[in-house]
Short mmCIF file of N, CA and C in Angstrom, two decimals:
data_model
loop_
_atom_site.label_atom_id
_atom_site.label_comp_id
_atom_site.label_asym_id
_atom_site.label_seq_id
_atom_site.Cartn_x
_atom_site.Cartn_y
_atom_site.Cartn_z
N MET C 1 22.47 -66.57 46.62
CA MET C 1 21.51 -66.51 45.97
C MET C 1 20.18 -66.90 45.92
N ASP C 2 19.09 -66.26 46.07
CA ASP C 2 17.39 -66.92 46.42
C ASP C 2 16.86 -67.08 44.96
N VAL C 3 16.07 -67.62 44.97
CA VAL C 3 14.61 -67.40 43.85
C VAL C 3 14.98 -66.41 43.22
N SER C 4 14.12 -65.53 43.62
CA SER C 4 14.13 -64.22 42.49
C SER C 4 15.12 -63.51 41.94
N GLU C 5 16.69 -64.16 42.56
CA GLU C 5 17.76 -63.58 42.16
C GLU C 5 18.33 -64.65 41.06
N LYS C 6 18.22 -66.21 41.12
CA LYS C 6 18.10 -66.90 40.27
C LYS C 6 17.23 -66.77 39.05
N LEU C 7 16.25 -66.67 39.38
CA LEU C 7 15.19 -66.12 37.86
C LEU C 7 15.73 -65.35 37.37
N ARG C 8 16.19 -63.82 37.43
CA ARG C 8 16.30 -63.11 36.96
C ARG C 8 17.70 -62.75 36.41
N TYR C 9 18.80 -63.75 36.80
CA TYR C 9 19.90 -63.84 36.38
C TYR C 9 19.76 -65.21 35.43
N TYR C 10 19.00 -65.97 35.40
CA TYR C 10 19.08 -67.06 34.32
C TYR C 10 18.23 -66.34 33.49
N ARG C 11 17.32 -65.54 33.31
CA ARG C 11 16.18 -64.98 32.80
C ARG C 11 17.35 -63.58 31.22
N LYS C 12 18.48 -63.55 32.09
CA LYS C 12 18.98 -61.84 31.16
C LYS C 12 19.82 -63.00 30.82
N GLN C 13 20.25 -64.10 31.54
CA GLN C 13 21.69 -64.99 30.84
C GLN C 13 20.55 -65.36 29.18
N ASN C 14 19.66 -65.68 29.49
CA ASN C 14 19.07 -66.26 27.95
C ASN C 14 18.61 -65.14 27.00
N ASN C 15 19.13 -64.55 27.64
CA ASN C 15 18.56 -62.76 26.62
C ASN C 15 16.58 -62.93 26.58
N LEU C 16 16.03 -62.97 27.47
CA LEU C 16 14.59 -62.83 27.45
C LEU C 16 14.25 -61.53 28.05
N THR C 17 12.85 -61.28 27.52
CA THR C 17 12.66 -60.33 28.87
C THR C 17 11.27 -61.09 29.28
N GLN C 18 10.92 -60.16 30.43
CA GLN C 18 10.00 -60.63 30.99
C GLN C 18 8.68 -61.30 30.45
N LYS C 19 8.39 -60.51 29.73
CA LYS C 19 7.26 -61.08 29.10
C LYS C 19 7.24 -62.58 28.12
N GLU C 20 8.22 -62.39 27.61
CA GLU C 20 9.11 -63.37 26.44
C GLU C 20 8.70 -64.91 27.61
N LEU C 21 9.21 -64.61 28.65
CA LEU C 21 9.63 -65.94 29.48
C LEU C 21 8.21 -66.35 30.29
N ALA C 22 7.62 -64.65 30.73
CA ALA C 22 5.91 -65.19 31.00
C ALA C 22 5.23 -66.02 30.02
N ASP C 23 5.26 -65.73 28.28
CA ASP C 23 4.69 -66.58 27.87
C ASP C 23 5.50 -67.95 27.65
N LYS C 24 6.93 -68.21 28.03
CA LYS C 24 6.63 -69.45 27.99
C LYS C 24 6.39 -70.30 28.97
N LEU C 25 6.48 -69.51 30.13
CA LEU C 25 5.27 -70.24 31.46
C LEU C 25 4.29 -70.29 31.59
N HIS C 26 3.37 -69.67 30.79
CA HIS C 26 1.76 -69.53 30.59
C HIS C 26 1.73 -68.44 31.72
N VAL C 27 2.63 -67.64 32.13
CA VAL C 27 1.68 -66.53 33.35
C VAL C 27 2.17 -65.10 33.11
N SER C 28 1.80 -63.98 33.26
CA SER C 28 1.58 -62.68 33.07
C SER C 28 3.18 -62.25 33.70
N ARG C 29 3.58 -61.16 32.61
CA ARG C 29 4.88 -60.70 32.65
C ARG C 29 4.47 -59.98 34.50
N LYS C 30 3.46 -59.33 34.95
CA LYS C 30 3.30 -58.65 36.19
C LYS C 30 3.69 -60.14 36.59
N THR C 31 3.63 -61.49 36.82
CA THR C 31 4.22 -62.61 37.94
C THR C 31 5.31 -62.91 37.93
N ILE C 32 5.86 -62.31 36.75
CA ILE C 32 7.58 -62.45 36.24
C ILE C 32 8.42 -61.30 37.11
N SER C 33 7.22 -60.20 37.25
CA SER C 33 8.20 -59.33 38.05
C SER C 33 7.69 -59.41 39.57
N ALA C 34 6.71 -59.90 39.46
CA ALA C 34 6.84 -60.22 41.16
C ALA C 34 7.58 -61.21 41.44
N TRP C 35 7.79 -62.41 41.24
CA TRP C 35 8.82 -63.28 41.16
C TRP C 35 9.99 -62.83 41.33
N GLU C 36 10.56 -61.80 40.67
CA GLU C 36 11.90 -61.77 40.44
C GLU C 36 12.00 -60.49 42.04
N ASN C 37 10.97 -59.72 41.92
CA ASN C 37 11.18 -59.14 43.06
C ASN C 37 10.51 -59.52 44.48
N GLY C 38 10.48 -60.50 44.76
CA GLY C 38 10.40 -61.18 45.89
C GLY C 38 9.06 -61.28 46.43
N ARG C 39 8.27 -60.74 45.42
CA ARG C 39 6.52 -61.01 45.68
C ARG C 39 5.39 -61.96 45.73
N GLY C 40 6.57 -62.87 45.86
CA GLY C 40 5.94 -64.48 45.22
C GLY C 40 6.78 -65.53 44.79
N TYR C 41 6.07 -66.38 44.55
CA TYR C 41 7.36 -67.26 44.36
C TYR C 41 6.75 -68.28 43.81
N PRO C 42 7.28 -68.62 42.32
CA PRO C 42 6.72 -69.65 41.34
C PRO C 42 6.21 -71.19 41.86
N ASP C 43 5.30 -71.46 41.38
CA ASP C 43 4.60 -72.96 42.28
C ASP C 43 5.16 -73.89 41.26
N ILE C 44 6.07 -74.70 41.83
CA ILE C 44 6.61 -75.76 41.45
C ILE C 44 6.05 -76.73 40.52
N SER C 45 4.72 -76.88 40.27
CA SER C 45 4.04 -77.27 38.90
C SER C 45 4.63 -76.43 37.53
N SER C 46 4.51 -75.23 37.83
CA SER C 46 5.09 -74.27 36.54
C SER C 46 6.54 -74.35 36.23
N MET C 47 7.22 -75.00 36.80
CA MET C 47 8.74 -74.98 36.44
C MET C 47 9.30 -76.23 36.18
N VAL C 48 7.86 -77.09 36.26
CA VAL C 48 8.36 -78.57 36.11
C VAL C 48 9.43 -79.35 34.35
N ASP C 49 8.11 -78.09 33.62
CA ASP C 49 8.63 -78.96 32.22
C ASP C 49 10.40 -77.48 31.38
N CYS C 50 10.43 -76.93 32.85
CA CYS C 50 11.85 -76.07 32.29
C CYS C 50 13.05 -76.57 32.23
N LYS C 51 13.92 -76.28 31.19
CA LYS C 51 15.10 -76.78 31.01
C LYS C 51 16.00 -75.78 31.15
N ILE C 52 17.34 -75.49 31.93
CA ILE C 52 18.32 -74.92 31.92
C ILE C 52 19.44 -75.46 31.21
N ASN C 53 20.07 -74.50 30.26
CA ASN C 53 21.10 -74.67 28.93
C ASN C 53 22.33 -74.68 29.62
N PRO C 54 22.65 -75.25 30.74
CA PRO C 54 24.14 -74.92 31.02
C PRO C 54 25.48 -74.25 30.15
N THR C 55 25.17 -74.35 28.58
CA THR C 55 26.31 -74.42 28.21
C THR C 55 26.28 -72.50 28.05
N LEU C 56 24.84 -72.22 27.87
CA LEU C 56 24.73 -70.95 27.77
C LEU C 56 25.29 -69.77 28.82
#
C-alpha cells in the first residue's frame, strides 16, 4: 500500500471527508485529492502533529 492508498484508507476509516481532513492539516481539499490520487505527496512537516488512533 503506497502513501496515497494509506491516506485514503485512514481518512475513510475515520469517517472524514477530504474537506474535513484538509481543514485538520491546514491544506486545501484539492491538495488532499492530489495526494490521494498520487499527484503529489504530503510534506513530512505537515504530518508531524498527526496522530493515528489504532483502535478505530
